[in-house]
Amino acid sequence: MRKVVDCRDYPSESKCTLTIAGGEEEVVRAAAEHSVSVHGETDTPEFRTMLRTMLKDEAPQDA
């Protein structure tokens, strides 16, 4: 099952609306890169662990 993280779930000063979906490792990597470049976070192993707790299962798409 694909995972999703959505910036709208975590309001910020930038009012970011980005949603990232994909395999868990892909989403964690992309979310970490996004968090550093847009939100000024520091990419650490602890930060990536926290990102994993924020992941949700993607809602199934109706065919």
PDB file of N, CA and C in Angstrom:
ATOM      1  N   MET A   1       0.845  -1.195   0.000  1.00  0.00           N
ATOM      2  CA  MET A   1       0.000   0.000   0.000  1.00  0.00           C
ATOM      3  C   MET A   1       0.878   1.241   0.000  1.00  0.00           C
ATOM      4  N   ARG A   2       0.520   2.185  -0.866  1.00  0.00           N
ATOM      5  CA  ARG A   2       1.273   3.437  -0.919  1.00  0.00           C
ATOM      6  C   ARG A   2       1.020   4.254   0.344  1.00  0.00           C
ATOM      7  N   LYS A   3       1.999   5.084   0.685  1.00  0.00           N
ATOM      8  CA  LYS A   3       1.906   5.972   1.846  1.00  0.00           C
ATOM      9  C   LYS A   3       1.784   7.407   1.368  1.00  0.00           C
ATOM     10  N   VAL A   4       1.209   8.251   2.226  1.00  0.00           N
ATOM     11  CA  VAL A   4       0.974   9.655   1.904  1.00  0.00           C
ATOM     12  C   VAL A   4       1.352  10.513   3.109  1.00  0.00           C
ATOM     13  N   VAL A   5       1.951  11.663   2.832  1.00  0.00           N
ATOM     14  CA  VAL A   5       2.119  12.708   3.839  1.00  0.00           C
ATOM     15  C   VAL A   5       1.648  14.003   3.184  1.00  0.00           C
ATOM     16  N   ASP A   6       0.878  14.782   3.912  1.00  0.00           N
ATOM     17  CA  ASP A   6       0.235  15.977   3.360  1.00  0.00           C
ATOM     18  C   ASP A   6       0.555  17.165   4.256  1.00  0.00           C
ATOM     19  N   CYS A   7       1.232  18.159   3.710  1.00  0.00           N
ATOM     20  CA  CYS A   7       1.596  19.340   4.496  1.00  0.00           C
ATOM     21  C   CYS A   7       0.375  20.062   5.072  1.00  0.00           C
ATOM     22  N   ARG A   8      -0.765  19.923   4.435  1.00  0.00           N
ATOM     23  CA  ARG A   8      -1.969  20.598   4.943  1.00  0.00           C
ATOM     24  C   ARG A   8      -2.379  20.062   6.307  1.00  0.00           C
ATOM     25  N   ASP A   9      -1.928  18.851   6.651  1.00  0.00           N
ATOM     26  CA  ASP A   9      -2.229  18.285   7.966  1.00  0.00           C
ATOM     27  C   ASP A   9      -1.391  18.922   9.071  1.00  0.00           C
ATOM     28  N   TYR A  10      -0.358  19.680   8.676  1.00  0.00           N
ATOM     29  CA  TYR A  10       0.572  20.283   9.629  1.00  0.00           C
ATOM     30  C   TYR A  10       0.790  21.734   9.222  1.00  0.00           C
ATOM     31  N   PRO A  11      -0.161  22.605   9.554  1.00  0.00           N
ATOM     32  CA  PRO A  11      -0.111  23.991   9.100  1.00  0.00           C
ATOM     33  C   PRO A  11       1.227  24.665   9.424  1.00  0.00           C
ATOM     34  N   SER A  12       1.678  25.475   8.481  1.00  0.00           N
ATOM     35  CA  SER A  12       2.930  26.194   8.654  1.00  0.00           C
ATOM     36  C   SER A  12       2.746  27.632   8.204  1.00  0.00           C
ATOM     37  N   GLU A  13       3.755  28.446   8.489  1.00  0.00           N
ATOM     38  CA  GLU A  13       3.702  29.840   8.071  1.00  0.00           C
ATOM     39  C   GLU A  13       3.622  29.970   6.555  1.00  0.00           C
ATOM     40  N   SER A  14       4.203  29.007   5.836  1.00  0.00           N
ATOM     41  CA  SER A  14       4.204  29.079   4.374  1.00  0.00           C
ATOM     42  C   SER A  14       2.883  28.619   3.757  1.00  0.00           C
ATOM     43  N   LYS A  15       1.976  28.096   4.586  1.00  0.00           N
ATOM     44  CA  LYS A  15       0.679  27.597   4.110  1.00  0.00           C
ATOM     45  C   LYS A  15       0.863  26.581   2.981  1.00  0.00           C
ATOM     46  N   CYS A  16       1.828  25.698   3.162  1.00  0.00           N
ATOM     47  CA  CYS A  16       2.188  24.697   2.157  1.00  0.00           C
ATOM     48  C   CYS A  16       1.024  23.725   1.944  1.00  0.00           C
ATOM     49  N   THR A  17       0.803  23.347   0.690  1.00  0.00           N
ATOM     50  CA  THR A  17      -0.278  22.428   0.341  1.00  0.00           C
ATOM     51  C   THR A  17       0.230  21.159  -0.331  1.00  0.00           C
ATOM     52  N   LEU A  18       1.536  20.912  -0.275  1.00  0.00           N
ATOM     53  CA  LEU A  18       2.119  19.761  -0.954  1.00  0.00           C
ATOM     54  C   LEU A  18       1.668  18.444  -0.337  1.00  0.00           C
ATOM     55  N   THR A  19       1.346  17.477  -1.191  1.00  0.00           N
ATOM     56  CA  THR A  19       1.072  16.105  -0.781  1.00  0.00           C
ATOM     57  C   THR A  19       2.064  15.208  -1.510  1.00  0.00           C
ATOM     58  N   ILE A  20       2.669  14.288  -0.785  1.00  0.00           N
ATOM     59  CA  ILE A  20       3.639  13.352  -1.356  1.00  0.00           C
ATOM     60  C   ILE A  20       3.095  11.950  -1.152  1.00  0.00           C
ATOM     61  N   ALA A  21       3.068  11.153  -2.220  1.00  0.00           N
ATOM     62  CA  ALA A  21       2.565   9.781  -2.140  1.00  0.00           C
ATOM     63  C   ALA A  21       3.511   8.851  -2.863  1.00  0.00           C
ATOM     64  N   GLY A  22       3.637   7.636  -2.342  1.00  0.00           N
ATOM     65  CA  GLY A  22       4.464   6.624  -2.983  1.00  0.00           C
ATOM     66  C   GLY A  22       4.827   5.554  -1.989  1.00  0.00           C
ATOM     67  N   GLY A  23       5.863   4.812  -2.306  1.00  0.00           N
ATOM     68  CA  GLY A  23       6.367   3.818  -1.371  1.00  0.00           C
ATOM     69  C   GLY A  23       6.923   4.497  -0.132  1.00  0.00           C
ATOM     70  N   GLU A  24       6.909   3.798   0.992  1.00  0.00           N
ATOM     71  CA  GLU A  24       7.306   4.418   2.267  1.00  0.00           C
ATOM     72  C   GLU A  24       8.678   5.080   2.200  1.00  0.00           C
ATOM     73  N   GLU A  25       9.676   4.391   1.694  1.00  0.00           N
ATOM     74  CA  GLU A  25      11.024   4.965   1.635  1.00  0.00           C
ATOM     75  C   GLU A  25      11.071   6.190   0.728  1.00  0.00           C
ATOM     76  N   GLU A  26      10.361   6.133  -0.402  1.00  0.00           N
ATOM     77  CA  GLU A  26      10.316   7.277  -1.318  1.00  0.00           C
ATOM     78  C   GLU A  26       9.683   8.489  -0.648  1.00  0.00           C
ATOM     79  N   VAL A  27       8.599   8.261   0.066  1.00  0.00           N
ATOM     80  CA  VAL A  27       7.881   9.368   0.702  1.00  0.00           C
ATOM     81  C   VAL A  27       8.720   9.973   1.815  1.00  0.00           C
ATOM     82  N   VAL A  28       9.346   9.145   2.625  1.00  0.00           N
ATOM     83  CA  VAL A  28      10.183   9.674   3.715  1.00  0.00           C
ATOM     84  C   VAL A  28      11.329  10.498   3.139  1.00  0.00           C
ATOM     85  N   ARG A  29      11.990   9.981   2.099  1.00  0.00           N
ATOM     86  CA  ARG A  29      13.109  10.711   1.486  1.00  0.00           C
ATOM     87  C   ARG A  29      12.635  12.041   0.900  1.00  0.00           C
ATOM     88  N   ALA A  30      11.548  12.015   0.129  1.00  0.00           N
ATOM     89  CA  ALA A  30      11.041  13.245  -0.494  1.00  0.00           C
ATOM     90  C   ALA A  30      10.526  14.231   0.542  1.00  0.00           C
ATOM     91  N   ALA A  31       9.859  13.724   1.578  1.00  0.00           N
ATOM     92  CA  ALA A  31       9.342  14.606   2.628  1.00  0.00           C
ATOM     93  C   ALA A  31      10.485  15.248   3.404  1.00  0.00           C
ATOM     94  N   ALA A  32      11.550  14.494   3.635  1.00  0.00           N
ATOM     95  CA  ALA A  32      12.710  15.063   4.334  1.00  0.00           C
ATOM     96  C   ALA A  32      13.335  16.169   3.488  1.00  0.00           C
ATOM     97  N   GLU A  33      13.533  15.903   2.200  1.00  0.00           N
ATOM     98  CA  GLU A  33      14.116  16.910   1.311  1.00  0.00           C
ATOM     99  C   GLU A  33      13.234  18.150   1.244  1.00  0.00           C
ATOM    100  N   HIS A  34      11.927  17.944   1.137  1.00  0.00           N
ATOM    101  CA  HIS A  34      10.985  19.065   1.095  1.00  0.00           C
ATOM    102  C   HIS A  34      11.022  19.848   2.408  1.00  0.00           C
ATOM    103  N   SER A  35      11.025  19.146   3.517  1.00  0.00           N
ATOM    104  CA  SER A  35      11.023  19.798   4.825  1.00  0.00           C
ATOM    105  C   SER A  35      12.265  20.658   5.038  1.00  0.00           C
ATOM    106  N   VAL A  36      13.399  20.187   4.535  1.00  0.00           N
ATOM    107  CA  VAL A  36      14.636  20.954   4.654  1.00  0.00           C
ATOM    108  C   VAL A  36      14.583  22.183   3.754  1.00  0.00           C
ATOM    109  N   SER A  37      14.222  21.992   2.480  1.00  0.00           N
ATOM    110  CA  SER A  37      14.297  23.094   1.526  1.00  0.00           C
ATOM    111  C   SER A  37      13.195  24.131   1.688  1.00  0.00           C
ATOM    112  N   VAL A  38      12.013  23.713   2.137  1.00  0.00           N
ATOM    113  CA  VAL A  38      10.886  24.653   2.227  1.00  0.00           C
ATOM    114  C   VAL A  38      10.621  25.106   3.661  1.00  0.00           C
ATOM    115  N   HIS A  39      10.726  24.173   4.603  1.00  0.00           N
ATOM    116  CA  HIS A  39      10.322  24.485   5.979  1.00  0.00           C
ATOM    117  C   HIS A  39      11.493  24.701   6.937  1.00  0.00           C
ATOM    118  N   GLY A  40      12.731  24.604   6.437  1.00  0.00           N
ATOM    119  CA  GLY A  40      13.895  24.912   7.260  1.00  0.00           C
ATOM    120  C   GLY A  40      14.241  23.862   8.305  1.00  0.00           C
ATOM    121  N   GLU A  41      13.726  22.646   8.136  1.00  0.00           N
ATOM    122  CA  GLU A  41      14.036  21.566   9.077  1.00  0.00           C
ATOM    123  C   GLU A  41      15.452  21.047   8.828  1.00  0.00           C
ATOM    124  N   THR A  42      15.960  20.266   9.769  1.00  0.00           N
ATOM    125  CA  THR A  42      17.255  19.622   9.633  1.00  0.00           C
ATOM    126  C   THR A  42      17.026  18.134   9.441  1.00  0.00           C
ATOM    127  N   ASP A  43      17.641  17.580   8.400  1.00  0.00           N
ATOM    128  CA  ASP A  43      17.463  16.162   8.075  1.00  0.00           C
ATOM    129  C   ASP A  43      18.383  15.320   8.961  1.00  0.00           C
ATOM    130  N   THR A  44      17.790  14.684   9.950  1.00  0.00           N
ATOM    131  CA  THR A  44      18.515  13.793  10.858  1.00  0.00           C
ATOM    132  C   THR A  44      17.791  12.452  10.898  1.00  0.00           C
ATOM    133  N   PRO A  45      18.444  11.412  11.386  1.00  0.00           N
ATOM    134  CA  PRO A  45      17.738  10.130  11.538  1.00  0.00           C
ATOM    135  C   PRO A  45      16.498  10.265  12.429  1.00  0.00           C
ATOM    136  N   GLU A  46      16.583  11.090  13.456  1.00  0.00           N
ATOM    137  CA  GLU A  46      15.434  11.292  14.343  1.00  0.00           C
ATOM    138  C   GLU A  46      14.289  11.978  13.610  1.00  0.00           C
ATOM    139  N   PHE A  47      14.623  12.932  12.753  1.00  0.00           N
ATOM    140  CA  PHE A  47      13.589  13.631  11.984  1.00  0.00           C
ATOM    141  C   PHE A  47      12.899  12.664  11.032  1.00  0.00           C
ATOM    142  N   ARG A  48      13.672  11.797  10.376  1.00  0.00           N
ATOM    143  CA  ARG A  48      13.064  10.825   9.457  1.00  0.00           C
ATOM    144  C   ARG A  48      12.186   9.830  10.218  1.00  0.00           C
ATOM    145  N   THR A  49      12.575   9.482  11.432  1.00  0.00           N
ATOM    146  CA  THR A  49      11.729   8.604  12.258  1.00  0.00           C
ATOM    147  C   THR A  49      10.408   9.302  12.563  1.00  0.00           C
ATOM    148  N   MET A  50      10.472  10.589  12.880  1.00  0.00           N
ATOM    149  CA  MET A  50       9.250  11.357  13.148  1.00  0.00           C
ATOM    150  C   MET A  50       8.383  11.432  11.896  1.00  0.00           C
ATOM    151  N   LEU A  51       9.007  11.627  10.729  1.00  0.00           N
ATOM    152  CA  LEU A  51       8.238  11.665   9.484  1.00  0.00           C
ATOM    153  C   LEU A  51       7.477  10.361   9.269  1.00  0.00           C
ATOM    154  N   ARG A  52       8.108   9.236   9.593  1.00  0.00           N
ATOM    155  CA  ARG A  52       7.443   7.939   9.424  1.00  0.00           C
ATOM    156  C   ARG A  52       6.152   7.862  10.243  1.00  0.00           C
ATOM    157  N   THR A  53       6.129   8.511  11.402  1.00  0.00           N
ATOM    158  CA  THR A  53       4.922   8.478  12.237  1.00  0.00           C
ATOM    159  C   THR A  53       3.802   9.307  11.622  1.00  0.00           C
ATOM    160  N   MET A  54       4.148  10.198  10.695  1.00  0.00           N
ATOM    161  CA  MET A  54       3.160  11.078  10.072  1.00  0.00           C
ATOM    162  C   MET A  54       2.535  10.455   8.821  1.00  0.00           C
ATOM    163  N   LEU A  55       3.074   9.353   8.343  1.00  0.00           N
ATOM    164  CA  LEU A  55       2.585   8.729   7.122  1.00  0.00           C
ATOM    165  C   LEU A  55       1.213   8.107   7.325  1.00  0.00           C
ATOM    166  N   LYS A  56       0.401   8.225   6.301  1.00  0.00           N
ATOM    167  CA  LYS A  56      -0.926   7.590   6.290  1.00  0.00           C
ATOM    168  C   LYS A  56      -1.001   6.662   5.082  1.00  0.00           C
ATOM    169  N   ASP A  57      -1.855   5.675   5.155  1.00  0.00           N
ATOM    170  CA  ASP A  57      -2.104   4.833   3.994  1.00  0.00           C
ATOM    171  C   ASP A  57      -2.897   5.647   2.983  1.00  0.00           C
ATOM    172  N   GLU A  58      -2.539   5.501   1.709  1.00  0.00           N
ATOM    173  CA  GLU A  58      -3.268   6.204   0.660  1.00  0.00           C
ATOM    174  C   GLU A  58      -4.671   5.627   0.527  1.00  0.00           C
ATOM    175  N   ALA A  59      -5.651   6.481   0.380  1.00  0.00           N
ATOM    176  CA  ALA A  59      -7.023   6.031   0.172  1.00  0.00           C
ATOM    177  C   ALA A  59      -7.119   5.294  -1.144  1.00  0.00           C
ATOM    178  N   PRO A  60      -7.792   4.153  -1.170  1.00  0.00           N
ATOM    179  CA  PRO A  60      -7.921   3.414  -2.433  1.00  0.00           C
ATOM    180  C   PRO A  60      -8.646   4.245  -3.488  1.00  0.00           C
ATOM    181  N   GLN A  61      -8.177   4.117  -4.721  1.00  0.00           N
ATOM    182  CA  GLN A  61      -8.813   4.801  -5.847  1.00  0.00           C
ATOM    183  C   GLN A  61      -9.895   3.905  -6.423  1.00  0.00           C
ATOM    184  N   ASP A  62     -11.052   4.453  -6.689  1.00  0.00           N
ATOM    185  CA  ASP A  62     -12.109   3.673  -7.358  1.00  0.00           C
ATOM    186  C   ASP A  62     -11.744   3.520  -8.821  1.00  0.00           C
ATOM    187  N   ALA A  63     -11.892   2.337  -9.331  1.00  0.00           N
ATOM    188  CA  ALA A  63     -11.522   2.076 -10.734  1.00  0.00           C
ATOM    189  C   ALA A  63     -12.578   2.573 -11.694  1.00  0.00           C
TER     190      ALA A  63
END
